[in-house]
């Protein structure tokens, strides 16, 4: 017997809030990745790790807020806690691998393709591992073609977002990229949900596990607190907000965009100007 699946039990509320969470996590993660490309080698891992955690937390929170609106008419739904939180760890780790590749090798060519693919697979893996933690009186079945489409959406979204992070074009550019990333992540989620069908079991036994209400508080408090702290870091870092080149010495390494933004035409001419000034000043000691 097929169950009656409803992914929008609360109307547009859960999709809208989920989209905003995906945008928030994406915006913070992309700005941290941009910042990592502008700083010295010693600080780069910290910024990349913060960006990975922000994106992973954002897409995980987006997924489970959207799942608050998911219901099957004929059976109650519960969640398995270990698998639910394992999906958060998986998202952060796989997104982190992709971001570290781009952060150290640059957002171009093979590094961008590899990093975007791993990050996109991390988004998709988080979704389907989170769905594996679903407990109900039935079994989940997926349409293979639709699942493949959702994975492709995740990979394309991640690659595009990492490319945007590597361009370093300022705050408004990052906002636009995060809106697109949020739309793509949400699209990946609901495409994956469109692939789902529920085959109900004959017995009326309720599946064990935690209810959505009991998971709501820790699900929101933990990741949201972290995202708020990450937002504070972004707000109080002028370089992150304005997207301006760093005044710190940046590691000169091929393939990392940070090298390109540390050159200033005015600084190239300054030694010549200084030489002329010194030459004239030697003739007129009173002007010193």
JSON list of C-alpha atoms in Angstrom, two decimals, residues 4 19 32 56 70 79 86 111 139 147 151 164 204 221 233 278 285:
[
{"chain": "A", "resi": 4, "resn": "UNK", "atom": "CA", "xyz": [0.01, 9.65, 0.96]},
{"chain": "A", "resi": 19, "resn": "UNK", "atom": "CA", "xyz": [15.65, 28.58, 2.02]},
{"chain": "A", "resi": 32, "resn": "UNK", "atom": "CA", "xyz": [34.90, 32.84, 5.08]},
{"chain": "A", "resi": 56, "resn": "UNK", "atom": "CA", "xyz": [27.40, 22.32, 6.54]},
{"chain": "A", "resi": 70, "resn": "UNK", "atom": "CA", "xyz": [6.93, 16.46, 5.63]},
{"chain": "A", "resi": 79, "resn": "UNK", "atom": "CA", "xyz": [13.69, 10.21, 13.62]},
{"chain": "A", "resi": 86, "resn": "UNK", "atom": "CA", "xyz": [25.75, 11.83, 11.79]},
{"chain": "A", "resi": 111, "resn": "UNK", "atom": "CA", "xyz": [40.79, 22.13, -8.23]},
{"chain": "A", "resi": 139, "resn": "UNK", "atom": "CA", "xyz": [9.73, 1.65, 3.71]},
{"chain": "A", "resi": 147, "resn": "UNK", "atom": "CA", "xyz": [17.82, 10.97, -7.34]},
{"chain": "A", "resi": 151, "resn": "UNK", "atom": "CA", "xyz": [22.85, 14.93, -7.05]},
{"chain": "A", "resi": 164, "resn": "UNK", "atom": "CA", "xyz": [31.97, 32.78, -6.95]},
{"chain": "A", "resi": 204, "resn": "UNK", "atom": "CA", "xyz": [-0.16, -0.89, 12.44]},
{"chain": "A", "resi": 221, "resn": "UNK", "atom": "CA", "xyz": [19.53, 25.77, 18.99]},
{"chain": "A", "resi": 233, "resn": "UNK", "atom": "CA", "xyz": [32.78, 37.19, 13.06]},
{"chain": "A", "resi": 278, "resn": "UNK", "atom": "CA", "xyz": [65.17, 61.87, -2.06]},
{"chain": "A", "resi": 285, "resn": "UNK", "atom": "CA", "xyz": [68.17, 70.51, 2.78]}
]
